[in-house]
Amino acid sequence: MNRLDAMATLIAAVDGGSLSAASRNLGMPLPTVSRKVAELEAHLKTQLVVRTSRRLILTEAGQSYVAACRRILDEVQEAERAATGEYRIPTGYLWITAPIMFGRLHVEPVLLNFLAANPQITARLMLSDQTINIVDEHVDVAIRIGELPDSNLVAKRLGEVKWVTCASPQFIAVHGEPKTPHDLLTQNCIMFEGRYSSAVWNFGRGKAAVSLNIKPRLAVNSADAAVAAAISGAGITRVLSYQIEAAEAEAKLQRVLHDFEPEPLPVHLVYAGQANLPLKLRTFLDFAAPRLKEALTLLTKGKRRR
């Protein structure tokens, strides 16, 4: 079995949605396509795809294996082009992960522009507030918010975001603006329960730092929901600065307790260190990093791109 050829056949079947589609796209007899996929499964001693009457469905093992196959074939193609001195353009499959709201607001627009400028790259953007092991999951690059643990990953700093406390102007007009963090203990608070947040709200810096165990009137599991509830006048919430960017610009929310904001959180692009980065990844890093830095700089200055 030519394993690389079998990998390419499997990817063609997955991308086409069926063995028949792979047969047509590769110009290969259907029995040959089926045999190559079956040989891979026999070699690995595990099922990679579930064949239904309409399409192929990847098993959990198949999802991980196909992601690895894409990376391997991309690297082989890259090595061949480098060896032959062929003029290279970025090609291949790029997998990116980012926090949900930051990814939707800032990463996705950059990625769409990147794909428009690089038509031979395809991409997957996975938005999740959970930390994904990018090596085990074969992810090319991740956007991480917060202090990074020690690891062998390479980190490129983009900027920073801040925890901000905010409420609607209407809520403040009725209930008054809190002057100190302890005032929150008698106010209706909206808590965002997520990857970056907890029931303990930290305020201030250094020796002036204080932590409060907030008992919320409303708890939600998404920043969007917390922001929407605050806009409606349900209470005071605490989210990351980029999460209220639009609402603040439209005067739907205003920040309170400015003088008690805690230390900002760094934002990084993170990727696995390699002797020779694939061209697709180098190109994306060169394209995305300055644009995301600019977005974070504008956000820090309280400006929005029009």
Short mmCIF file of N, CA and C in Angstrom, two decimals, residues 143-280:
data_model
loop_
_atom_site.label_atom_id
_atom_site.label_comp_id
_atom_site.label_asym_id
_atom_site.label_seq_id
_atom_site.Cartn_x
_atom_site.Cartn_y
_atom_site.Cartn_z
N ILE A 143 -5.44 31.59 18.87
CA ILE A 143 -5.41 32.90 19.53
C ILE A 143 -5.76 32.64 20.99
N ARG A 144 -4.88 33.04 21.89
CA ARG A 144 -5.07 32.80 23.32
C ARG A 144 -5.13 34.13 24.07
N ILE A 145 -6.08 34.21 25.00
CA ILE A 145 -6.21 35.39 25.86
C ILE A 145 -5.86 34.98 27.28
N GLY A 146 -4.95 35.72 27.90
CA GLY A 146 -4.54 35.42 29.27
C GLY A 146 -3.09 35.00 29.33
N GLU A 147 -2.57 34.86 30.54
CA GLU A 147 -1.19 34.44 30.72
C GLU A 147 -1.00 33.02 30.20
N LEU A 148 0.11 32.78 29.53
CA LEU A 148 0.36 31.48 28.93
C LEU A 148 1.17 30.60 29.87
N PRO A 149 0.83 29.32 29.98
CA PRO A 149 1.66 28.41 30.78
C PRO A 149 2.96 28.11 30.03
N ASP A 150 3.95 27.64 30.74
CA ASP A 150 5.20 27.23 30.09
C ASP A 150 4.93 26.06 29.16
N SER A 151 5.46 26.13 27.95
CA SER A 151 5.27 25.05 26.98
C SER A 151 6.31 25.21 25.89
N ASN A 152 6.29 24.27 24.95
CA ASN A 152 7.19 24.34 23.80
C ASN A 152 6.57 25.10 22.64
N LEU A 153 5.41 25.69 22.86
CA LEU A 153 4.76 26.44 21.80
C LEU A 153 5.42 27.80 21.62
N VAL A 154 5.31 28.33 20.42
CA VAL A 154 5.81 29.67 20.10
C VAL A 154 4.66 30.66 20.25
N ALA A 155 4.90 31.77 20.90
CA ALA A 155 3.84 32.77 21.12
C ALA A 155 4.27 34.11 20.53
N LYS A 156 3.36 34.73 19.79
CA LYS A 156 3.58 36.05 19.21
C LYS A 156 2.56 37.00 19.84
N ARG A 157 3.04 37.95 20.64
CA ARG A 157 2.13 38.84 21.35
C ARG A 157 1.46 39.81 20.38
N LEU A 158 0.14 39.96 20.54
CA LEU A 158 -0.64 40.84 19.68
C LEU A 158 -1.06 42.12 20.39
N GLY A 159 -1.25 42.04 21.69
CA GLY A 159 -1.74 43.19 22.44
C GLY A 159 -2.36 42.73 23.72
N GLU A 160 -3.38 43.43 24.18
CA GLU A 160 -4.00 43.08 25.44
C GLU A 160 -5.46 43.52 25.46
N VAL A 161 -6.22 42.90 26.34
CA VAL A 161 -7.60 43.29 26.59
C VAL A 161 -7.78 43.45 28.10
N LYS A 162 -8.86 44.11 28.49
CA LYS A 162 -9.08 44.40 29.91
C LYS A 162 -10.43 43.88 30.37
N TRP A 163 -10.48 43.53 31.64
CA TRP A 163 -11.76 43.30 32.27
C TRP A 163 -12.42 44.65 32.52
N VAL A 164 -13.67 44.80 32.11
CA VAL A 164 -14.37 46.06 32.31
C VAL A 164 -15.73 45.78 32.95
N THR A 165 -16.15 46.69 33.81
CA THR A 165 -17.45 46.61 34.47
C THR A 165 -18.35 47.65 33.82
N CYS A 166 -19.55 47.27 33.48
CA CYS A 166 -20.40 48.18 32.71
C CYS A 166 -21.87 47.93 32.98
N ALA A 167 -22.66 48.92 32.61
CA ALA A 167 -24.11 48.84 32.73
C ALA A 167 -24.73 49.80 31.72
N SER A 168 -26.02 49.68 31.54
CA SER A 168 -26.70 50.59 30.61
C SER A 168 -26.88 51.96 31.27
N PRO A 169 -26.92 53.03 30.49
CA PRO A 169 -27.17 54.36 31.07
C PRO A 169 -28.48 54.41 31.85
N GLN A 170 -29.48 53.67 31.38
CA GLN A 170 -30.78 53.65 32.05
C GLN A 170 -30.67 53.02 33.45
N PHE A 171 -29.91 51.92 33.52
CA PHE A 171 -29.73 51.26 34.83
C PHE A 171 -29.02 52.20 35.80
N ILE A 172 -27.98 52.86 35.31
CA ILE A 172 -27.21 53.77 36.17
C ILE A 172 -28.08 54.95 36.62
N ALA A 173 -28.94 55.45 35.73
CA ALA A 173 -29.82 56.57 36.09
C ALA A 173 -30.77 56.19 37.21
N VAL A 174 -31.23 54.96 37.22
CA VAL A 174 -32.19 54.52 38.23
C VAL A 174 -31.49 54.08 39.52
N HIS A 175 -30.40 53.32 39.40
CA HIS A 175 -29.79 52.68 40.57
C HIS A 175 -28.52 53.39 41.05
N GLY A 176 -28.03 54.33 40.27
CA GLY A 176 -26.81 55.02 40.64
C GLY A 176 -25.56 54.29 40.18
N GLU A 177 -24.49 55.04 40.01
CA GLU A 177 -23.21 54.46 39.56
C GLU A 177 -22.40 54.00 40.77
N PRO A 178 -21.90 52.76 40.76
CA PRO A 178 -21.08 52.31 41.87
C PRO A 178 -19.78 53.12 41.94
N LYS A 179 -19.39 53.48 43.14
CA LYS A 179 -18.18 54.28 43.33
C LYS A 179 -16.97 53.41 43.70
N THR A 180 -17.22 52.28 44.35
CA THR A 180 -16.16 51.34 44.72
C THR A 180 -16.64 49.94 44.38
N PRO A 181 -15.74 48.98 44.24
CA PRO A 181 -16.17 47.61 43.96
C PRO A 181 -17.15 47.06 44.98
N HIS A 182 -17.01 47.43 46.24
CA HIS A 182 -17.90 46.89 47.27
C HIS A 182 -19.36 47.31 47.05
N ASP A 183 -19.58 48.37 46.28
CA ASP A 183 -20.95 48.79 45.98
C ASP A 183 -21.69 47.72 45.16
N LEU A 184 -20.94 46.87 44.48
CA LEU A 184 -21.56 45.82 43.66
C LEU A 184 -22.29 44.79 44.51
N LEU A 185 -21.90 44.70 45.77
CA LEU A 185 -22.51 43.69 46.65
C LEU A 185 -23.98 43.99 46.92
N THR A 186 -24.41 45.23 46.66
CA THR A 186 -25.82 45.59 46.86
C THR A 186 -26.52 45.92 45.54
N GLN A 187 -25.87 45.61 44.42
CA GLN A 187 -26.44 45.89 43.11
C GLN A 187 -26.82 44.58 42.42
N ASN A 188 -27.74 44.67 41.44
CA ASN A 188 -28.04 43.52 40.59
C ASN A 188 -26.87 43.30 39.64
N CYS A 189 -26.25 42.13 39.72
CA CYS A 189 -25.10 41.83 38.86
C CYS A 189 -25.43 40.68 37.91
N ILE A 190 -24.85 40.76 36.73
CA ILE A 190 -25.01 39.73 35.70
C ILE A 190 -23.66 39.06 35.52
N MET A 191 -23.61 37.77 35.74
CA MET A 191 -22.34 37.07 35.67
C MET A 191 -22.23 36.25 34.40
N PHE A 192 -21.11 36.39 33.72
CA PHE A 192 -20.77 35.56 32.57
C PHE A 192 -19.90 34.42 33.07
N GLU A 193 -20.45 33.21 33.04
CA GLU A 193 -19.72 32.03 33.50
C GLU A 193 -19.05 31.39 32.29
N GLY A 194 -17.77 31.63 32.13
CA GLY A 194 -17.07 31.10 30.96
C GLY A 194 -15.63 30.78 31.27
N ARG A 195 -14.89 30.51 30.21
CA ARG A 195 -13.49 30.10 30.32
C ARG A 195 -12.65 31.14 31.06
N TYR A 196 -12.93 32.42 30.86
CA TYR A 196 -12.08 33.47 31.40
C TYR A 196 -12.68 34.14 32.64
N SER A 197 -13.79 33.64 33.13
CA SER A 197 -14.46 34.34 34.22
C SER A 197 -14.79 33.39 35.36
N SER A 198 -15.14 33.96 36.52
CA SER A 198 -15.52 33.16 37.67
C SER A 198 -16.41 34.01 38.56
N ALA A 199 -16.86 33.39 39.67
CA ALA A 199 -17.72 34.11 40.60
C ALA A 199 -16.96 35.16 41.38
N VAL A 200 -15.64 35.10 41.33
CA VAL A 200 -14.80 36.08 42.01
C VAL A 200 -14.39 37.16 41.01
N TRP A 201 -14.76 38.40 41.30
CA TRP A 201 -14.38 39.52 40.44
C TRP A 201 -13.22 40.25 41.10
N ASN A 202 -12.14 40.41 40.34
CA ASN A 202 -10.94 41.07 40.86
C ASN A 202 -10.90 42.52 40.40
N PHE A 203 -10.49 43.39 41.29
CA PHE A 203 -10.40 44.81 40.98
C PHE A 203 -9.07 45.36 41.50
N GLY A 204 -8.61 46.42 40.86
CA GLY A 204 -7.40 47.08 41.31
C GLY A 204 -6.14 46.30 40.97
N ARG A 205 -5.00 46.91 41.30
CA ARG A 205 -3.71 46.32 40.97
C ARG A 205 -2.76 46.42 42.16
N GLY A 206 -1.84 45.47 42.21
CA GLY A 206 -0.82 45.51 43.26
C GLY A 206 -1.43 45.44 44.65
N LYS A 207 -0.95 46.30 45.54
CA LYS A 207 -1.41 46.30 46.93
C LYS A 207 -2.85 46.77 47.05
N ALA A 208 -3.34 47.46 46.02
CA ALA A 208 -4.72 47.96 46.05
C ALA A 208 -5.72 46.94 45.51
N ALA A 209 -5.26 45.76 45.13
CA ALA A 209 -6.13 44.75 44.54
C ALA A 209 -7.14 44.24 45.58
N VAL A 210 -8.35 43.98 45.11
CA VAL A 210 -9.39 43.43 45.98
C VAL A 210 -10.18 42.41 45.18
N SER A 211 -10.61 41.34 45.84
CA SER A 211 -11.41 40.30 45.20
C SER A 211 -12.76 40.20 45.90
N LEU A 212 -13.82 40.14 45.10
CA LEU A 212 -15.17 40.07 45.64
C LEU A 212 -15.87 38.81 45.15
N ASN A 213 -16.52 38.13 46.07
CA ASN A 213 -17.32 36.96 45.70
C ASN A 213 -18.72 37.46 45.36
N ILE A 214 -19.00 37.58 44.07
CA ILE A 214 -20.25 38.17 43.61
C ILE A 214 -21.37 37.12 43.62
N LYS A 215 -22.52 37.51 44.14
CA LYS A 215 -23.71 36.66 44.07
C LYS A 215 -24.65 37.29 43.03
N PRO A 216 -24.63 36.76 41.81
CA PRO A 216 -25.35 37.42 40.71
C PRO A 216 -26.86 37.27 40.80
N ARG A 217 -27.55 38.26 40.31
CA ARG A 217 -29.01 38.14 40.12
C ARG A 217 -29.30 37.26 38.90
N LEU A 218 -28.37 37.31 37.92
CA LEU A 218 -28.50 36.51 36.70
C LEU A 218 -27.13 35.98 36.31
N ALA A 219 -27.05 34.70 36.01
CA ALA A 219 -25.81 34.09 35.50
C ALA A 219 -26.10 33.48 34.13
N VAL A 220 -25.21 33.72 33.18
CA VAL A 220 -25.35 33.19 31.81
C VAL A 220 -24.02 32.58 31.39
N ASN A 221 -24.06 31.75 30.36
CA ASN A 221 -22.84 31.06 29.96
C ASN A 221 -22.25 31.58 28.66
N SER A 222 -22.64 32.78 28.25
CA SER A 222 -22.01 33.38 27.07
C SER A 222 -21.88 34.88 27.28
N ALA A 223 -20.82 35.44 26.75
CA ALA A 223 -20.61 36.88 26.86
C ALA A 223 -21.70 37.65 26.12
N ASP A 224 -22.13 37.14 24.98
CA ASP A 224 -23.21 37.79 24.22
C ASP A 224 -24.45 37.96 25.08
N ALA A 225 -24.79 36.91 25.82
CA ALA A 225 -25.99 36.96 26.65
C ALA A 225 -25.82 37.95 27.80
N ALA A 226 -24.62 37.98 28.40
CA ALA A 226 -24.37 38.93 29.49
C ALA A 226 -24.46 40.37 28.99
N VAL A 227 -23.89 40.63 27.83
CA VAL A 227 -23.92 41.97 27.26
C VAL A 227 -25.37 42.37 26.93
N ALA A 228 -26.12 41.45 26.34
CA ALA A 228 -27.51 41.75 25.97
C ALA A 228 -28.34 42.04 27.22
N ALA A 229 -28.11 41.27 28.28
CA ALA A 229 -28.87 41.49 29.52
C ALA A 229 -28.52 42.85 30.12
N ALA A 230 -27.25 43.21 30.09
CA ALA A 230 -26.84 44.52 30.62
C ALA A 230 -27.45 45.65 29.79
N ILE A 231 -27.47 45.50 28.47
CA ILE A 231 -28.07 46.52 27.61
C ILE A 231 -29.56 46.70 27.94
N SER A 232 -30.22 45.60 28.28
CA SER A 232 -31.66 45.65 28.59
C SER A 232 -31.95 46.33 29.92
N GLY A 233 -30.87 46.57 30.71
CA GLY A 233 -31.07 47.22 32.00
C GLY A 233 -31.22 46.27 33.17
N ALA A 234 -30.84 44.98 32.95
CA ALA A 234 -31.02 43.99 34.01
C ALA A 234 -30.01 44.11 35.14
N GLY A 235 -28.90 44.78 34.89
CA GLY A 235 -27.90 44.90 35.94
C GLY A 235 -26.54 45.28 35.42
N ILE A 236 -25.54 45.11 36.28
CA ILE A 236 -24.15 45.42 35.97
C ILE A 236 -23.43 44.12 35.63
N THR A 237 -22.65 44.15 34.58
CA THR A 237 -21.89 42.96 34.20
C THR A 237 -20.41 43.27 34.09
N ARG A 238 -19.63 42.22 34.02
CA ARG A 238 -18.16 42.35 33.91
C ARG A 238 -17.70 41.40 32.82
N VAL A 239 -17.19 41.96 31.75
CA VAL A 239 -16.76 41.18 30.59
C VAL A 239 -15.43 41.75 30.09
N LEU A 240 -14.90 41.17 29.03
CA LEU A 240 -13.67 41.67 28.45
C LEU A 240 -13.96 42.84 27.52
N SER A 241 -13.01 43.75 27.42
CA SER A 241 -13.25 45.03 26.73
C SER A 241 -13.76 44.86 25.30
N TYR A 242 -13.24 43.88 24.56
CA TYR A 242 -13.67 43.74 23.16
C TYR A 242 -15.12 43.27 23.08
N GLN A 243 -15.63 42.67 24.17
CA GLN A 243 -16.98 42.13 24.13
C GLN A 243 -18.07 43.21 24.20
N ILE A 244 -17.70 44.43 24.61
CA ILE A 244 -18.68 45.52 24.64
C ILE A 244 -18.32 46.63 23.66
N GLU A 245 -17.39 46.34 22.76
CA GLU A 245 -16.89 47.36 21.83
C GLU A 245 -18.04 48.05 21.08
N ALA A 246 -18.92 47.25 20.47
CA ALA A 246 -20.00 47.83 19.69
C ALA A 246 -21.02 48.53 20.57
N ALA A 247 -21.41 47.90 21.68
CA ALA A 247 -22.42 48.48 22.57
C ALA A 247 -21.94 49.78 23.19
N GLU A 248 -20.65 49.85 23.49
CA GLU A 248 -20.10 51.07 24.07
C GLU A 248 -20.07 52.19 23.04
N ALA A 249 -19.68 51.85 21.82
CA ALA A 249 -19.63 52.87 20.76
C ALA A 249 -21.02 53.44 20.46
N GLU A 250 -22.06 52.61 20.64
CA GLU A 250 -23.43 53.05 20.36
C GLU A 250 -24.12 53.60 21.62
N ALA A 251 -23.32 53.79 22.69
CA ALA A 251 -23.83 54.35 23.96
C ALA A 251 -24.92 53.49 24.59
N LYS A 252 -24.91 52.20 24.30
CA LYS A 252 -25.86 51.29 24.94
C LYS A 252 -25.34 50.81 26.29
N LEU A 253 -24.02 50.86 26.45
CA LEU A 253 -23.39 50.50 27.72
C LEU A 253 -22.33 51.53 28.05
N GLN A 254 -22.09 51.75 29.33
CA GLN A 254 -20.99 52.61 29.73
C GLN A 254 -20.21 51.95 30.86
N ARG A 255 -18.91 52.18 30.84
CA ARG A 255 -18.05 51.57 31.85
C ARG A 255 -18.19 52.30 33.18
N VAL A 256 -18.04 51.51 34.24
CA VAL A 256 -18.01 52.06 35.59
C VAL A 256 -16.77 51.51 36.29
N LEU A 257 -16.43 52.09 37.42
CA LEU A 257 -15.28 51.65 38.21
C LEU A 257 -13.98 51.68 37.40
N HIS A 258 -13.80 52.71 36.60
CA HIS A 258 -12.59 52.84 35.77
C HIS A 258 -11.32 52.71 36.60
N ASP A 259 -11.31 53.34 37.75
CA ASP A 259 -10.08 53.40 38.54
C ASP A 259 -9.76 52.09 39.24
N PHE A 260 -10.63 51.11 39.09
CA PHE A 260 -10.42 49.84 39.79
C PHE A 260 -10.21 48.68 38.82
N GLU A 261 -9.92 48.99 37.56
CA GLU A 261 -9.72 47.91 36.58
C GLU A 261 -8.46 47.11 36.93
N PRO A 262 -8.53 45.78 36.85
CA PRO A 262 -7.35 44.95 37.16
C PRO A 262 -6.33 44.96 36.03
N GLU A 263 -5.25 44.23 36.22
CA GLU A 263 -4.21 44.14 35.19
C GLU A 263 -4.81 43.60 33.89
N PRO A 264 -4.41 44.16 32.75
CA PRO A 264 -4.93 43.64 31.48
C PRO A 264 -4.42 42.23 31.19
N LEU A 265 -5.10 41.56 30.28
CA LEU A 265 -4.73 40.20 29.88
C LEU A 265 -4.04 40.25 28.51
N PRO A 266 -2.90 39.58 28.37
CA PRO A 266 -2.24 39.57 27.06
C PRO A 266 -2.98 38.70 26.05
N VAL A 267 -2.82 39.04 24.79
CA VAL A 267 -3.40 38.25 23.69
C VAL A 267 -2.24 37.80 22.81
N HIS A 268 -2.20 36.50 22.50
CA HIS A 268 -1.10 35.94 21.70
C HIS A 268 -1.63 35.10 20.54
N LEU A 269 -0.85 35.05 19.48
CA LEU A 269 -0.95 33.99 18.48
C LEU A 269 0.00 32.89 18.93
N VAL A 270 -0.48 31.66 18.97
CA VAL A 270 0.31 30.55 19.48
C VAL A 270 0.36 29.44 18.43
N TYR A 271 1.54 28.88 18.22
CA TYR A 271 1.68 27.79 17.25
C TYR A 271 2.84 26.91 17.65
N ALA A 272 2.87 25.70 17.11
CA ALA A 272 3.93 24.74 17.45
C ALA A 272 5.24 25.16 16.79
N GLY A 273 6.31 25.10 17.55
CA GLY A 273 7.62 25.43 17.00
C GLY A 273 8.10 24.35 16.06
N GLN A 274 8.53 24.74 14.89
CA GLN A 274 9.04 23.80 13.89
C GLN A 274 10.29 24.40 13.26
N ALA A 275 11.18 23.52 12.82
CA ALA A 275 12.40 24.01 12.19
C ALA A 275 12.08 24.86 10.96
N ASN A 276 11.14 24.36 10.16
CA ASN A 276 10.72 25.11 8.97
C ASN A 276 9.19 25.19 8.98
N LEU A 277 8.69 26.38 9.27
CA LEU A 277 7.24 26.55 9.28
C LEU A 277 6.68 26.37 7.88
N PRO A 278 5.56 25.67 7.74
CA PRO A 278 4.92 25.57 6.42
C PRO A 278 4.63 26.96 5.87
N LEU A 279 4.72 27.10 4.56
CA LEU A 279 4.51 28.40 3.93
C LEU A 279 3.13 28.94 4.23
N LYS A 280 2.11 28.07 4.26
CA LYS A 280 0.74 28.53 4.55
C LYS A 280 0.67 29.19 5.92
#
